[in-house]
Coordinates of C-alpha atoms and ligand atoms in Angstrom, one line a residue:
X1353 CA 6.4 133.9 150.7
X1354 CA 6.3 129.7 150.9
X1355 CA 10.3 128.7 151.0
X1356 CA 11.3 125.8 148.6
X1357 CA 12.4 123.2 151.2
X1358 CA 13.8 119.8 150.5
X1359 CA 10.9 117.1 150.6
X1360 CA 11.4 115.7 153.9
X1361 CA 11.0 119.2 155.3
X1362 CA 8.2 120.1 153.2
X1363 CA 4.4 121.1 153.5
X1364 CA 2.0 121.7 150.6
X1365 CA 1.4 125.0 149.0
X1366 CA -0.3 127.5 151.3
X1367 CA -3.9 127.7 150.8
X1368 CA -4.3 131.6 149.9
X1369 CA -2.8 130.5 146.5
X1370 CA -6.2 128.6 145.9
X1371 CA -8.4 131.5 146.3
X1372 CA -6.4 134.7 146.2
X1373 CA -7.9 136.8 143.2
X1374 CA -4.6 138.5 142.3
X1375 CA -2.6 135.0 142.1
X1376 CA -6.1 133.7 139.9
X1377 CA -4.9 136.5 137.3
X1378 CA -1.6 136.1 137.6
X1379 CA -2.0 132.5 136.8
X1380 CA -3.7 132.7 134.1
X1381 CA -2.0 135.7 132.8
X1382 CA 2.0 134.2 133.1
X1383 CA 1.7 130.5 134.0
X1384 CA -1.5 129.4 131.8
X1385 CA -0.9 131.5 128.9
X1386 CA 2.7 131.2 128.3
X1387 CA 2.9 127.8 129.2
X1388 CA 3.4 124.7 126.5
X1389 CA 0.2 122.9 126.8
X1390 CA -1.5 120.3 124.5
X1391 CA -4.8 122.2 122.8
X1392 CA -5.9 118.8 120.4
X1393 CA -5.4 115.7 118.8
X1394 CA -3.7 117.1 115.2
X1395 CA -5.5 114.8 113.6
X1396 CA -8.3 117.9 114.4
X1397 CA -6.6 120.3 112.2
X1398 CA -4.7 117.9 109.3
X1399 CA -6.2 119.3 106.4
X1400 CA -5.9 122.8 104.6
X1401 CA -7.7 125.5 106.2
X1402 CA -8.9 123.0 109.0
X1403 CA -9.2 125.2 112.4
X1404 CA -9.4 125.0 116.1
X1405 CA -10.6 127.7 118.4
X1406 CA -9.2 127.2 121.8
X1407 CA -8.5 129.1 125.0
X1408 CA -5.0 129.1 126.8
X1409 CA -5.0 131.1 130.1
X1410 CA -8.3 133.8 129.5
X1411 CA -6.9 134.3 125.8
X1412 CA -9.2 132.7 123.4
X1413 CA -7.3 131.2 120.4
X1414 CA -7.2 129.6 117.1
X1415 CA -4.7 127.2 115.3
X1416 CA -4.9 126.4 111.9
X1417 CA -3.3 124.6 108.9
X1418 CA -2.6 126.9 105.7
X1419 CA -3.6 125.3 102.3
X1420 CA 0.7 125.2 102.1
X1421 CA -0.1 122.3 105.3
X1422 CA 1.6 124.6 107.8
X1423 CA 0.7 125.1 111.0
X1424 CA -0.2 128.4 112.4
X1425 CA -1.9 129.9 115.5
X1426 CA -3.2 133.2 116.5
X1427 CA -5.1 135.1 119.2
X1428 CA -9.0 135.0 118.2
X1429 CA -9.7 138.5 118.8
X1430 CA -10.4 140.7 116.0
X1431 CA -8.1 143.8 116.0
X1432 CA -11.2 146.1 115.1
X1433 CA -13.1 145.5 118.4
X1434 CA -12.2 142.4 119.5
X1435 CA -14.9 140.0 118.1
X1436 CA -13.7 136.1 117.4
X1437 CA -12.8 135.5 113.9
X1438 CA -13.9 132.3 114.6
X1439 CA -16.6 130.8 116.6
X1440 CA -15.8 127.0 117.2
X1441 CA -14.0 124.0 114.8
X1442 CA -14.2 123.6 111.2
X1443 CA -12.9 122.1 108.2
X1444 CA -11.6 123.1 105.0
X1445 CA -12.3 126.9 105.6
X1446 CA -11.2 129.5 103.2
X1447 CA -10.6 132.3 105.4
X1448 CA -11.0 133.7 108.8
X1449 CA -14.0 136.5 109.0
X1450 CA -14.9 138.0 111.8
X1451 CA -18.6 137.1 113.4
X1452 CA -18.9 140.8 114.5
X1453 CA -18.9 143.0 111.7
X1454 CA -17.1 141.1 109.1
X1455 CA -13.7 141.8 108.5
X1456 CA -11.6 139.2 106.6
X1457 CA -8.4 137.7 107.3
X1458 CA -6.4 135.5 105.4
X1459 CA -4.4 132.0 106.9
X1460 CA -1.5 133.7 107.6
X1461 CA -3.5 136.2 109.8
X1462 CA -3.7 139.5 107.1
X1463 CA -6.5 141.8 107.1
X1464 CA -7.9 141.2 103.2
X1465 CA -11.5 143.1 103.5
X1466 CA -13.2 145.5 105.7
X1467 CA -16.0 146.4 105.0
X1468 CA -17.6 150.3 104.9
X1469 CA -13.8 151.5 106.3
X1470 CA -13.0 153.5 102.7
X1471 CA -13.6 157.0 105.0
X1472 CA -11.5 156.0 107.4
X1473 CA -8.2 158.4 107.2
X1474 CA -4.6 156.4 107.3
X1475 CA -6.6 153.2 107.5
X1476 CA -3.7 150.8 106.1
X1477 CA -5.7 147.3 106.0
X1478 CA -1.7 145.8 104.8
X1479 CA -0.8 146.7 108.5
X1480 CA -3.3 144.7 110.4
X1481 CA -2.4 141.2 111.2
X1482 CA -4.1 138.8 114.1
X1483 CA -1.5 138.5 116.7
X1484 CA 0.3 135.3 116.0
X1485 CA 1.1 132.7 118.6
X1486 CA 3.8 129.9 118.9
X1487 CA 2.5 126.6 118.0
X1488 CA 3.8 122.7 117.5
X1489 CA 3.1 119.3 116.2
X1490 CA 4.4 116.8 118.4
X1491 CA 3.7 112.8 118.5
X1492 CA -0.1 113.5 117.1
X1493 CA -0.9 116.3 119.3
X1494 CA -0.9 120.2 118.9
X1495 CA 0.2 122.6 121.1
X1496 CA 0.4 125.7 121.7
X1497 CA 1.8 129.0 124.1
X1498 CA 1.2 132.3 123.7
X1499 CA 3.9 134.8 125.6
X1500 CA 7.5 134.0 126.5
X1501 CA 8.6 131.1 128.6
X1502 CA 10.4 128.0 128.4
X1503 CA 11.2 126.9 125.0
X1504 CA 9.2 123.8 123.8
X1505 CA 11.9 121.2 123.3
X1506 CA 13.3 122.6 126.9
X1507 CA 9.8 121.7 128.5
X1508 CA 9.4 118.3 127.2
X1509 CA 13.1 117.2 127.2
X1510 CA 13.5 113.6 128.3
X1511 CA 10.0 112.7 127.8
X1512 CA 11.1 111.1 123.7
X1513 CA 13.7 108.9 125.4
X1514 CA 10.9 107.2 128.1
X1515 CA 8.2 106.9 125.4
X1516 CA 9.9 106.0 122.6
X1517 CA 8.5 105.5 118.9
X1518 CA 5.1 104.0 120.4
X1519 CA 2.7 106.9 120.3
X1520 CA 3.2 106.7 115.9
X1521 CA 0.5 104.3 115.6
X1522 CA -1.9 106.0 117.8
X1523 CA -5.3 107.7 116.3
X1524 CA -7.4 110.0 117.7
X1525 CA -10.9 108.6 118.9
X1526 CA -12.7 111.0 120.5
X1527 CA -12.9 113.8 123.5
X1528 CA -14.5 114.0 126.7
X1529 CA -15.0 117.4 128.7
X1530 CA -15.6 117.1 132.5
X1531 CA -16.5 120.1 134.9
X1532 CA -14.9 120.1 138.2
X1533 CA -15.8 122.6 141.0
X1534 CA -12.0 123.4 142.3
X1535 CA -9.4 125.6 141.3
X1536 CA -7.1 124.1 139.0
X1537 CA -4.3 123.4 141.2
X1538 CA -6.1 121.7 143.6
X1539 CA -7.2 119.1 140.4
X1540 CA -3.2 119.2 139.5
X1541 CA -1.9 118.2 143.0
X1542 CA -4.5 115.8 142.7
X1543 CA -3.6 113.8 139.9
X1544 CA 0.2 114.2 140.9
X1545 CA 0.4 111.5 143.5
X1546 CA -0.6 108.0 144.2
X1547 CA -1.2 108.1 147.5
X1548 CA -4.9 108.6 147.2
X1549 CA -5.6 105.7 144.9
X1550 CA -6.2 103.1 148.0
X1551 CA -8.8 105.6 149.4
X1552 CA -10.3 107.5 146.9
X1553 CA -10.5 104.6 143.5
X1554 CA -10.7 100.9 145.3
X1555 CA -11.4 99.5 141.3
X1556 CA -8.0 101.3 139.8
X1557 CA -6.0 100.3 142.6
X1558 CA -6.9 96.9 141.4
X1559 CA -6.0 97.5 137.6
X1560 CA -2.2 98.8 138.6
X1561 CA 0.3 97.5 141.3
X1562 CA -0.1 100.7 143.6
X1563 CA 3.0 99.0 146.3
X1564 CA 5.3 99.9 143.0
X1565 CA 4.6 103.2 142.3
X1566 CA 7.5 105.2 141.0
X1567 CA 7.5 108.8 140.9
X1568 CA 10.3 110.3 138.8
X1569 CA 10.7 114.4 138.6
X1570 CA 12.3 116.3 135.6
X1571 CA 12.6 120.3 134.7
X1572 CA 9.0 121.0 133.7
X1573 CA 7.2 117.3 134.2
X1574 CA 6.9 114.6 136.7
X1575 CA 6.1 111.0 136.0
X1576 CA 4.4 108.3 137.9
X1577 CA 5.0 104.8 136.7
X1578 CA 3.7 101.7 137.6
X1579 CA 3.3 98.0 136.0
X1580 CA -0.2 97.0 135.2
X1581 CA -1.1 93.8 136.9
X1582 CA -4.7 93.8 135.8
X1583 CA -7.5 91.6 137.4
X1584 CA -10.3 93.8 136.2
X1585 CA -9.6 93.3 132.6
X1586 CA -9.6 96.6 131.8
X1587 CA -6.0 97.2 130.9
X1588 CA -3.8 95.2 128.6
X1589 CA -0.5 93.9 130.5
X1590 CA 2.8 96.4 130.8
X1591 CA 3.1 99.6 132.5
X1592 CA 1.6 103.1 132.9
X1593 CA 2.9 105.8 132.7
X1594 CA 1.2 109.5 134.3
X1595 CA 3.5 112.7 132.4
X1596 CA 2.2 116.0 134.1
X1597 CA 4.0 118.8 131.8
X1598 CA 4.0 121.6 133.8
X1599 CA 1.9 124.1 133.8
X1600 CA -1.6 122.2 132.8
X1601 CA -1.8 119.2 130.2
X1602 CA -1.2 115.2 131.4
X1603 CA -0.2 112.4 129.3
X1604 CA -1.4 109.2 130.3
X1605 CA -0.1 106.3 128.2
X1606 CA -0.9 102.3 128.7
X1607 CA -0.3 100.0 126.1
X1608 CA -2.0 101.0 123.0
X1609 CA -3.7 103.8 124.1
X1610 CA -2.9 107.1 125.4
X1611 CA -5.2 109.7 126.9
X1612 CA -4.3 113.5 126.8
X1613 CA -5.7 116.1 129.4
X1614 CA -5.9 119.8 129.8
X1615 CA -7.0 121.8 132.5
X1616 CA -8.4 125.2 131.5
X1617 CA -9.2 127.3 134.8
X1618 CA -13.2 128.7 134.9
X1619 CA -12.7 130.9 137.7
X1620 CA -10.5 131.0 140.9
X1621 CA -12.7 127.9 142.0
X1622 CA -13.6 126.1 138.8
X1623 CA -12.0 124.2 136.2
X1624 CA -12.9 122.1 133.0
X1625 CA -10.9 119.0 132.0
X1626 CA -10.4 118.2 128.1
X1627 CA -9.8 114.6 127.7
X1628 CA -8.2 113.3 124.5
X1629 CA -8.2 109.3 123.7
X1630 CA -5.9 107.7 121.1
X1631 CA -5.6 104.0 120.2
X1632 CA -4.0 101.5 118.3
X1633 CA -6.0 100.2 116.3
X1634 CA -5.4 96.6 117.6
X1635 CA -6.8 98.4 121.1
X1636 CA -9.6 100.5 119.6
X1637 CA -12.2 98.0 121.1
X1638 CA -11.8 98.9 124.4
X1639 CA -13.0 102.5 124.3
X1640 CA -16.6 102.2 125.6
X1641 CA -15.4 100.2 128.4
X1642 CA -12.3 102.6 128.9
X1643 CA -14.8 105.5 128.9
X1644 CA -16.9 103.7 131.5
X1645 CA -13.8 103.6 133.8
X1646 CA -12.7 106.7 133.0
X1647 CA -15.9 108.3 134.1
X1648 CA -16.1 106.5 137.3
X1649 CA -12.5 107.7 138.3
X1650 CA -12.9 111.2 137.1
X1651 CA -16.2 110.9 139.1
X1652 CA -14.4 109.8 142.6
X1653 CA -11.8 112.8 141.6
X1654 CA -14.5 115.2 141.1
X1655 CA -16.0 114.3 144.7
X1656 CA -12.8 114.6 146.4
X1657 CA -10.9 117.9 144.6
X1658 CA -14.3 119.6 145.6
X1659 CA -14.3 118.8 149.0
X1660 CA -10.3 119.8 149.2
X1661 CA -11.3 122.9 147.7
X1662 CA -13.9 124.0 150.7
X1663 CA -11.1 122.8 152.9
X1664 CA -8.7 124.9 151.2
X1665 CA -10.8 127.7 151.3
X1666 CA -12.3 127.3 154.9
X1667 CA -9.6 130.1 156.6
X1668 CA -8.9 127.6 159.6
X1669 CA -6.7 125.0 157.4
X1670 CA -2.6 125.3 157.4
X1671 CA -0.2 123.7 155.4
X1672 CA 0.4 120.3 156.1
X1673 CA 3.4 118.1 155.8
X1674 CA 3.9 115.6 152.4
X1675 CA 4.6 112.5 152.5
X1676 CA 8.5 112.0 150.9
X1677 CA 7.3 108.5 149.7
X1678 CA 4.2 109.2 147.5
X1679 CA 4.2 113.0 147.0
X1680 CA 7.4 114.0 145.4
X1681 CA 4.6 114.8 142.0
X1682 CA 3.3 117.4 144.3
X1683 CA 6.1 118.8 145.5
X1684 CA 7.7 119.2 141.9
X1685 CA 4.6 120.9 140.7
X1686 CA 3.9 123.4 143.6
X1687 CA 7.5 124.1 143.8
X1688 CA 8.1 125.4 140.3
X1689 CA 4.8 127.5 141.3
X1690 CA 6.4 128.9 144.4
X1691 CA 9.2 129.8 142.0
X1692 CA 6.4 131.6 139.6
X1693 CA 4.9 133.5 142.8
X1694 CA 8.1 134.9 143.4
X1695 CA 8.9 136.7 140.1
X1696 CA 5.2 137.9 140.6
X1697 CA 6.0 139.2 144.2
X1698 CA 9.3 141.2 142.3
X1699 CA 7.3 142.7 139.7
Ligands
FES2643 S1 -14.7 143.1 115.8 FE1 -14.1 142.0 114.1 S2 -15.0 143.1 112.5 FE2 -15.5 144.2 114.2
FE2_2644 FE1 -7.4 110.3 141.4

């Protein structure tokens, strides 16, 4: 079992935790699944019987606003035989009904029809309900947790205080999905340090002052900050701020804009990456070339998280030692998942 060690003494996660089917499912099982994670923009599901189907972990799920304007969630699997009572986003919808063989369920999750079931003996359709999950509306984004774990306001405590009231005038602009052949911790570790930037993105190195870097570490989250000094024009002057909310979902907020991501886990080496953008509306403009930018970095991410990931996975590579100065993000992150691995190793 990898020790949690101070950070001068530390070295990164060993790499059987990057390929080790049994830690794959327990991921996904009690870290993906139960962990608070943003699953949209709410601005996706703001009217009455607006839905979004989702998966958190390998659950597949939907959230939904009740024509009452409350917010619900709820596995989507069909208690009959486990088909989806809904197949993908939609508006206004009066009910859920199951694409497999058509049985109804109300917003609040109650079984209202099935159909051809009047033979069945002690069928009680009043005591079938979707499983319900735990849901929240927080600063224009939705998220969502299904299982026990850290209470929302536990896992993002502090994080109100550092952004203040800024996110309010924020709208939702559009997603971006982006496929990236690693396991999803490898992406994680990734994005948790700075230390790559010289190397790995010459152009974003020159849009924020990389020699003032700040990495700041909380319960559940870790922050990178650093003023933007722009000479590319891209970004607006201030500073930027890099949230990773343990387990999966990043906030990324510059001045007038925020971008959200998610990783979801494809497979032991796979992963898919939902990006979210806001603006203000004063900002709005620069989307296309903010895409553009976005696309390029994610691109030079891409490259690299694959290449770790054969590294990882090669048999000959041991842990090595992290840098105190620029990888505090990492060590943060892996430790609360050495922490995870060892209420797995009890059980
Ligand atoms: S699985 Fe849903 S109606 Fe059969
Ligand atoms: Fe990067």
């Amino acid at each position: 079992m990898d020790e949690i060690k101070p950070i001068t003494q530390a070295s990164a996660l060993d790499p059987r935790y990057y390929s080790c089917a049994d830690i794959y499912d327990y991921e996904t099982r009690h870290i993906l699944t139960t962990g608070w994670q943003i699953v949209s923009p709410a601005a996706q599901v703001s009217g009455a019987g607006d839905i979004i189907t989702r998966q958190l972990g390998n659950v597949p799920i939907i959230v939904l606003r009740t024509k009452d304007g409350v917010l619900k969630g709820f596995y989507n699997i069909c208690p009959h035989r486990a088909g989806p009572v809904a197949q993908c986003d939609a508006r206004g919808t009066k009910r859920l009904r199951c694409a497999y063989h058509g049985w109804a369920y109300d917003h609040d999750g109650q079984l209202t029809s099935a159909p051809e079931m009047q033979a069945a003996e002690n069928f009680d359709p009043g005591a079938i309900q979707l499983t319900s999950i735990d849901v929240r509306e927080w600063n224009g984004t939705i998220w969502a947790r299904a299982g026990n774990g850290p209470d929302f306001n536990t896992v993002i405590d502090g994080i109100g205080d550092i952004i203040g009231s800024g996110l309010g005038n924020l709208i939702y602009s559009g997603s971006i999905l982006y496929d990236v052949a690693c396991n999803w911790k490898v992406y994680a570790d990734n994005y948790l340090e700075g230390y790559h930037l010289p190397f790995v993105h010459p152009g974003l190195t020159q849009a924020v002052d990389y020699s003032t870097y700040k990495t700041q570490t909380h319960k559940y989250w870790s922050l990178q900050r650093s003023p933007i000094d722009d000479d590319t024009g891209a970004y607006a002057a201030g500073e930027a701020l890099y949230f990773l909310i343990y387990p999966n979902t990043m906030l990324n907020i510059l001045p007038g804009r925020m971008q959200t991501n998610r990783i979801i886990p494809t497979g032991i080496d796979s992963c898919r990456i939902e990006f979210d953008f806001y603006y203000a509306p004063e900002e709005a403009y620069r989307k296309e070339q903010d895409i553009k930018f976005s696309d390029k970095v994610q691109e030079e991410d891409r490259i690299i998280c694959e290449h770790v990931q054969k590294g990882l996975t090669s048999g000959v590579y041991k842990p090595g030692r992290l840098s105190p100065a620029r990888e505090s993000g990492v060590w943060h992150f892996q430790n609360l998942l050495r922490s995870a691995y060892k209420t797995m190793a009890a059980k």
